[in-house]
PDB file of C-alpha atoms in Angstrom:
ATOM      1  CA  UNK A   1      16.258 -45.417  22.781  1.00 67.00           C
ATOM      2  CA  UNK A   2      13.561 -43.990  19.951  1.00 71.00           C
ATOM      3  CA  UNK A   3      10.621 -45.256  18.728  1.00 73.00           C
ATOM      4  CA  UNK A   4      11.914 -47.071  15.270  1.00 73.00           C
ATOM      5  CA  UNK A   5      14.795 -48.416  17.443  1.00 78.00           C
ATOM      6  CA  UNK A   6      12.480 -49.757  19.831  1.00 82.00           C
ATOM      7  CA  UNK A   7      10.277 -51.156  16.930  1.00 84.00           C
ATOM      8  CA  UNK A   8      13.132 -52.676  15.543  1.00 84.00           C
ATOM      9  CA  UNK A   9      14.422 -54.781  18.159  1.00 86.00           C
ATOM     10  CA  UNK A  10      10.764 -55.621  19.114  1.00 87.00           C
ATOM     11  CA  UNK A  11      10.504 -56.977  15.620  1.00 86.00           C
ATOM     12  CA  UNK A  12      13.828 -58.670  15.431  1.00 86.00           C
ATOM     13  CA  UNK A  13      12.433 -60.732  18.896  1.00 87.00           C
ATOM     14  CA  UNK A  14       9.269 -61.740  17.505  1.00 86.00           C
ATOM     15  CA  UNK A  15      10.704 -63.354  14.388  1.00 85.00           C
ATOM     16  CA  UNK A  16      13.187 -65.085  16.472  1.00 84.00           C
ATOM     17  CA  UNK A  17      10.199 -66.456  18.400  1.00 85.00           C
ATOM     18  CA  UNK A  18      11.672 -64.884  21.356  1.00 85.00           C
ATOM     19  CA  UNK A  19       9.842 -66.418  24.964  1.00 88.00           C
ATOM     20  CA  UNK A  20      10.738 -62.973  25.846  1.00 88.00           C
ATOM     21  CA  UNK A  21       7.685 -61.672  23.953  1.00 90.00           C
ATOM     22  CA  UNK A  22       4.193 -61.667  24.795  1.00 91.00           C
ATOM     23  CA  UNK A  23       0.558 -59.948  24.191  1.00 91.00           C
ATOM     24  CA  UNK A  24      -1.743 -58.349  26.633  1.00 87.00           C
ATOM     25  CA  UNK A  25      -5.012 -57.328  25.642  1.00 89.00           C
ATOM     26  CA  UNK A  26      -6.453 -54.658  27.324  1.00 82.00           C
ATOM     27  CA  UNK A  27      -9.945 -55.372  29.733  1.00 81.00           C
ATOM     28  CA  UNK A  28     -13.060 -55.009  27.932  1.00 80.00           C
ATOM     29  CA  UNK A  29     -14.700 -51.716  29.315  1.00 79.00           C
ATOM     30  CA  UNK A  30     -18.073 -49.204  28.289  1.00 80.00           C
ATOM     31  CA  UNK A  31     -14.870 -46.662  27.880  1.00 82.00           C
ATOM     32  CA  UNK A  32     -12.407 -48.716  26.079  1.00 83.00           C
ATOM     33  CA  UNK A  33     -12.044 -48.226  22.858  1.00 86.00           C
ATOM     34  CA  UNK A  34     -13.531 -50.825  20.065  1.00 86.00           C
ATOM     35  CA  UNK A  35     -10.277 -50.771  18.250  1.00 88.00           C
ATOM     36  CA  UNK A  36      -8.421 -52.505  21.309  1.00 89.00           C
ATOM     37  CA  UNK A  37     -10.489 -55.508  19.415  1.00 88.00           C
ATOM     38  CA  UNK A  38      -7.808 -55.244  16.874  1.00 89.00           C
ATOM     39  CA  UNK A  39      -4.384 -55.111  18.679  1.00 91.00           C
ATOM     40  CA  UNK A  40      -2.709 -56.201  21.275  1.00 92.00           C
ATOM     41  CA  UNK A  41       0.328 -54.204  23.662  1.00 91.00           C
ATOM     42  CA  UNK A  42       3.739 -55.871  23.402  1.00 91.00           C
ATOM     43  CA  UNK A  43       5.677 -56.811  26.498  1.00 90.00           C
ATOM     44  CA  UNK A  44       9.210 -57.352  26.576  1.00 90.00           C
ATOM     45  CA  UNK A  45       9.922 -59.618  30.041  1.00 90.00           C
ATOM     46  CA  UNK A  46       6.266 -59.227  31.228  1.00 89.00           C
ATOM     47  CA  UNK A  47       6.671 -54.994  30.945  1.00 90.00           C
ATOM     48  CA  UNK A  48       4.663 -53.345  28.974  1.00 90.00           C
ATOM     49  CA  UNK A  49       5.865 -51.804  26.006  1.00 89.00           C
ATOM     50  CA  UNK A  50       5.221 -48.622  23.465  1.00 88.00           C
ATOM     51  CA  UNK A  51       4.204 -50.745  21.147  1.00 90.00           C
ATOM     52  CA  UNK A  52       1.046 -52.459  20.109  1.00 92.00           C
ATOM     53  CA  UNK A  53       0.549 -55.149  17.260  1.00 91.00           C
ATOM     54  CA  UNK A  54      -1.816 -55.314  14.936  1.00 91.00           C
ATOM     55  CA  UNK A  55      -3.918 -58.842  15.308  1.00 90.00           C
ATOM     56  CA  UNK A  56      -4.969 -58.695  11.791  1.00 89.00           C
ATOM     57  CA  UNK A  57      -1.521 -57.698   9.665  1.00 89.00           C
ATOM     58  CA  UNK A  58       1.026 -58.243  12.575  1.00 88.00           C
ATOM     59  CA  UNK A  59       2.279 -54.041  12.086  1.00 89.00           C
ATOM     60  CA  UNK A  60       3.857 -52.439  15.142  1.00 90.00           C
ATOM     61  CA  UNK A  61       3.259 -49.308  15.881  1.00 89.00           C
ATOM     62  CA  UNK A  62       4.004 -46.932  18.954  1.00 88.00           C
ATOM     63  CA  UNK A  63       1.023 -46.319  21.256  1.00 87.00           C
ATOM     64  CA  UNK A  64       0.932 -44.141  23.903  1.00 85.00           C
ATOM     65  CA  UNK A  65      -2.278 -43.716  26.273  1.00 83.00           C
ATOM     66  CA  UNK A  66      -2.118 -39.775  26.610  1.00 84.00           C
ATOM     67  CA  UNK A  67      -2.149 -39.603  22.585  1.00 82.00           C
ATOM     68  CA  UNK A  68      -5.172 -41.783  22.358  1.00 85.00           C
ATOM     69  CA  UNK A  69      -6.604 -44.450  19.851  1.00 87.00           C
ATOM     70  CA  UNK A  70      -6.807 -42.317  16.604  1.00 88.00           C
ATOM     71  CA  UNK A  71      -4.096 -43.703  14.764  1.00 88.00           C
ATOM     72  CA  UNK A  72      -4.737 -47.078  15.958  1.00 89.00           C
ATOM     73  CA  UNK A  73      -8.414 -46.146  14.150  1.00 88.00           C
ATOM     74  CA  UNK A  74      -6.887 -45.290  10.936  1.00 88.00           C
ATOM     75  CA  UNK A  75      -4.781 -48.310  10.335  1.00 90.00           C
ATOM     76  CA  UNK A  76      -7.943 -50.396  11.168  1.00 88.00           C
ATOM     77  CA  UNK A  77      -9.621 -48.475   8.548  1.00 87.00           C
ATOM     78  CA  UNK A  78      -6.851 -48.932   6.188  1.00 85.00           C
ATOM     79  CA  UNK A  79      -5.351 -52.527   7.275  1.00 80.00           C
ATOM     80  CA  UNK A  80      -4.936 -54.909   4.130  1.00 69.00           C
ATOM     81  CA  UNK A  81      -6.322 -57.977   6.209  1.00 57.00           C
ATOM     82  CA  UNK A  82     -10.491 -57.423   7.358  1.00 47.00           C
ATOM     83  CA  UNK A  83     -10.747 -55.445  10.743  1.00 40.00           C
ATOM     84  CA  UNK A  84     -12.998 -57.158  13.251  1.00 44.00           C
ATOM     85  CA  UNK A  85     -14.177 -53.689  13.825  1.00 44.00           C
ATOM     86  CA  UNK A  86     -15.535 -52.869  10.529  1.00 45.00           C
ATOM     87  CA  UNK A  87     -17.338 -56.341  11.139  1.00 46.00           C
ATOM     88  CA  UNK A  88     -18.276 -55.799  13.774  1.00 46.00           C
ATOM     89  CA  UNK A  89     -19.610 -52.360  13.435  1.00 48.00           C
ATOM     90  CA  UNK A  90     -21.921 -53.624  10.395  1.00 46.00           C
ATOM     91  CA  UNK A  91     -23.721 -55.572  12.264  1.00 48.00           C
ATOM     92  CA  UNK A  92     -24.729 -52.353  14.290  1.00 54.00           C
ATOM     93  CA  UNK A  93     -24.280 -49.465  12.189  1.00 62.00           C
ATOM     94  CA  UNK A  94     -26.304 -48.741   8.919  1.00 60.00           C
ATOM     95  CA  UNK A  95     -23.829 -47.421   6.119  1.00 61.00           C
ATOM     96  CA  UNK A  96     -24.617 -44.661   3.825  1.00 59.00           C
ATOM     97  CA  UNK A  97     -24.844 -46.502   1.014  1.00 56.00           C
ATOM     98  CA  UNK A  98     -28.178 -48.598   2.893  1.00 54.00           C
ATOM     99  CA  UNK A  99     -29.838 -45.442   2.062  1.00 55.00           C
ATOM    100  CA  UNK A 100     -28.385 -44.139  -0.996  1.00 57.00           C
ATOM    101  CA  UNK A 101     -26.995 -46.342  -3.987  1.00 52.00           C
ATOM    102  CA  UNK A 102     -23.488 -45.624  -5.032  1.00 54.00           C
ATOM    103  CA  UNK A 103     -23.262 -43.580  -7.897  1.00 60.00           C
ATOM    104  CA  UNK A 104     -21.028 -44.816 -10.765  1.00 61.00           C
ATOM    105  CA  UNK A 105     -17.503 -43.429 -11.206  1.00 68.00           C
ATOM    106  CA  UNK A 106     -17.727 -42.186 -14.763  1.00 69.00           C
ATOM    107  CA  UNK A 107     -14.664 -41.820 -16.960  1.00 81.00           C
ATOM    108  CA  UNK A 108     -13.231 -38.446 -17.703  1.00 79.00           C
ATOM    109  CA  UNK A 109     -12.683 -37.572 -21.376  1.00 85.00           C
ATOM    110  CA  UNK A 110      -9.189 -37.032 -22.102  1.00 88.00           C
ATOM    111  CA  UNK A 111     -10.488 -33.161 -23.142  1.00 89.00           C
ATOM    112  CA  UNK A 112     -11.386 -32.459 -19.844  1.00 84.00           C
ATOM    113  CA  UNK A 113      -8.512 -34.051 -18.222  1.00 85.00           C
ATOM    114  CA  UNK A 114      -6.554 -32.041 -20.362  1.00 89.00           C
ATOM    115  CA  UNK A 115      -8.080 -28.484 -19.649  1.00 88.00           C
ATOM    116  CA  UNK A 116      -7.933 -29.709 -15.445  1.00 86.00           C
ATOM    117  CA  UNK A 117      -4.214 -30.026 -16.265  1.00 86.00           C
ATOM    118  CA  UNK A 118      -3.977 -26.419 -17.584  1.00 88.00           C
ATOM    119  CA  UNK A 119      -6.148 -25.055 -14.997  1.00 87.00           C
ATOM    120  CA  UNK A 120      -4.114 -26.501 -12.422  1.00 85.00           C
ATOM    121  CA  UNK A 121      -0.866 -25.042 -14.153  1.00 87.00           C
ATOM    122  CA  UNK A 122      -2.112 -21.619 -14.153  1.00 87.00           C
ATOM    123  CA  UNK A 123      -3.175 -22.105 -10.743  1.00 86.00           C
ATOM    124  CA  UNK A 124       0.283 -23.012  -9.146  1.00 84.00           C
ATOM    125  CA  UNK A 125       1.790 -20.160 -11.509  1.00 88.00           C
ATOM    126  CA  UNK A 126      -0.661 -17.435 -10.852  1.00 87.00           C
ATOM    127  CA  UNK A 127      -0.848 -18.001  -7.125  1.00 86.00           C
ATOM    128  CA  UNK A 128       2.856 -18.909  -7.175  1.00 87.00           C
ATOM    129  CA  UNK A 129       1.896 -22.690  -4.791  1.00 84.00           C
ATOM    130  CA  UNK A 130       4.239 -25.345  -4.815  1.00 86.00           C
ATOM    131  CA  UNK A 131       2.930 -28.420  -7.116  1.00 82.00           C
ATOM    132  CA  UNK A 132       1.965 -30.359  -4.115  1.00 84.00           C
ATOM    133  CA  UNK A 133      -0.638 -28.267  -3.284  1.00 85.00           C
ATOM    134  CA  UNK A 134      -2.996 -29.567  -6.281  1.00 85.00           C
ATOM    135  CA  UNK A 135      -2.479 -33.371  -4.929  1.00 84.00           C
ATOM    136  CA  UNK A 136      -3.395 -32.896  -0.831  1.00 85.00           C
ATOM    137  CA  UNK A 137      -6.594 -34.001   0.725  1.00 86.00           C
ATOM    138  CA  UNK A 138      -7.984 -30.575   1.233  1.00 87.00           C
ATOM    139  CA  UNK A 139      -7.368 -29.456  -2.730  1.00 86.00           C
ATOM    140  CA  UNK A 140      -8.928 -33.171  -3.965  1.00 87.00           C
ATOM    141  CA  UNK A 141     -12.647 -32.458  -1.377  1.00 87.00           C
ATOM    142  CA  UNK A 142     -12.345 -28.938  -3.343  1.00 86.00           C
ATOM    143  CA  UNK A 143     -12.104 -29.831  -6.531  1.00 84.00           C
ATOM    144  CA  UNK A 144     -14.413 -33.047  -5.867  1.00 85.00           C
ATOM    145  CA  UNK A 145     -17.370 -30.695  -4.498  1.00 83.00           C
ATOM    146  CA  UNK A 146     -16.597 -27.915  -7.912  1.00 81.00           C
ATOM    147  CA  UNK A 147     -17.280 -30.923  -9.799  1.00 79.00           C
ATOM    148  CA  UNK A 148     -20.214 -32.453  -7.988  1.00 79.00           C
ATOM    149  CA  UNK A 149     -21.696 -29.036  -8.312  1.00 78.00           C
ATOM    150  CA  UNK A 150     -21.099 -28.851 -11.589  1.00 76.00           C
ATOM    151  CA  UNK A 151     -24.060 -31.787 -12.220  1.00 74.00           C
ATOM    152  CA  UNK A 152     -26.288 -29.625 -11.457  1.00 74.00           C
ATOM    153  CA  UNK A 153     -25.954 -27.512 -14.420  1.00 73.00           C
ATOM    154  CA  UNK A 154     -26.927 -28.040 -17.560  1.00 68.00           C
ATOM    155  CA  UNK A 155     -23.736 -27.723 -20.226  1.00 68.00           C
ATOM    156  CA  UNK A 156     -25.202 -24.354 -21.873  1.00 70.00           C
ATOM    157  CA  UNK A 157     -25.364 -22.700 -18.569  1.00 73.00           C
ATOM    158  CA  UNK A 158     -22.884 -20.602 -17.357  1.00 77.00           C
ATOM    159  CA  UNK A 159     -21.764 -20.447 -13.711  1.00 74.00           C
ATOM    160  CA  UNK A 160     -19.936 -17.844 -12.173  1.00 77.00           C
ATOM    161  CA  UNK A 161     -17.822 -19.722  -9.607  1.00 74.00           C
ATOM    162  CA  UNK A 162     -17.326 -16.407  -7.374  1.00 76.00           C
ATOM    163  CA  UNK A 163     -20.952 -16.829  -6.263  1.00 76.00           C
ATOM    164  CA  UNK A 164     -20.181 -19.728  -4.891  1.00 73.00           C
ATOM    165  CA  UNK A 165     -17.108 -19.614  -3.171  1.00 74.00           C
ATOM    166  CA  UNK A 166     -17.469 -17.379  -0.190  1.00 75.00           C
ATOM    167  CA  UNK A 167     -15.404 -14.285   0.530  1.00 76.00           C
ATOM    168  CA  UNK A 168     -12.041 -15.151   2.838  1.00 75.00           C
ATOM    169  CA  UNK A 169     -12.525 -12.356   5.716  1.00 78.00           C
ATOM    170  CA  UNK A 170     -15.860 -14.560   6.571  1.00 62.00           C
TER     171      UNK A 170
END
């Protein structure tokens, strides 16, 4: 049976209220992860299952122990209801912005939007890239740090950008 099968019937049992279902948290260790704070492993008949819940927004997912807790991380960091971790971790971790204050998110002028749009025509054209290139992760830190680095320039100066982006046999 796969994964979304699995997930499936798991779900269909816990809306049903099933007696069949129930939680196990995993013991409290120095090498447990602080995430296990946030979900629980299903068990179908008192077996252990693939699957853990989320305590906070009630999401399945599949979990197994040889692939680690890094996904279970990310939905933490991205789960609609507050993580305990992220609480948690406040109380012991100093954030960047302790140190720093945020800087305001200014608005672009619809000239500049407009000459990123070309620019990111000619790009995909000239370099022959598929459109989803401009909108991945990687692309958006890139064009992010070109315009972070462009703050430090006054608007008279002019840059050339090949000093700054190195060669690609280094």
């Amino acid at each position: 049976m796969d994964k979304s099968t699995k997930k499936t019937i798991i779900q269909q049992l816990i809306n049903d209220d099933s007696k069949s279902i129930s939680y196990f948290k995993p013991k409290e260790s120095p090498k447990r992860s602080i995430v296990w704070q946030s979900f629980s492993i299903i068990c179908v008949d008192g077996k252990k299952q693939e699957i853990v819940s989320c305590d906070k927004c009630k999401q399945l997912m599949a979990y197994r122990a040889r692939d680690g807790t890094n996904s279970l991380a990310r939905h933490t960091r991205s789960c609609k209801n507050e993580s305990s971790i992220s609480s948690s971790n406040s109380s012991n971790q100093n954030q960047v912005t302790d140190y720093f204050s945020s800087s305001k998110t200014s608005i672009i002028p619809k000239k500049i939007k407009d000459r990123v749009k070309i620019a990111r025509v000619e790009f995909i054209a000239l370099d022959s890239r598929p459109f989803e290139t401009v909108f991945g992760e990687g692309f958006m830190k890139l064009a992010q740090s070109l315009f972070d680095a462009g703050k430090y320039f006054s608007s008279t100066s002019t840059v050339n950008l090949k000093d700054s982006i190195p060669s690609p046999v280094t």
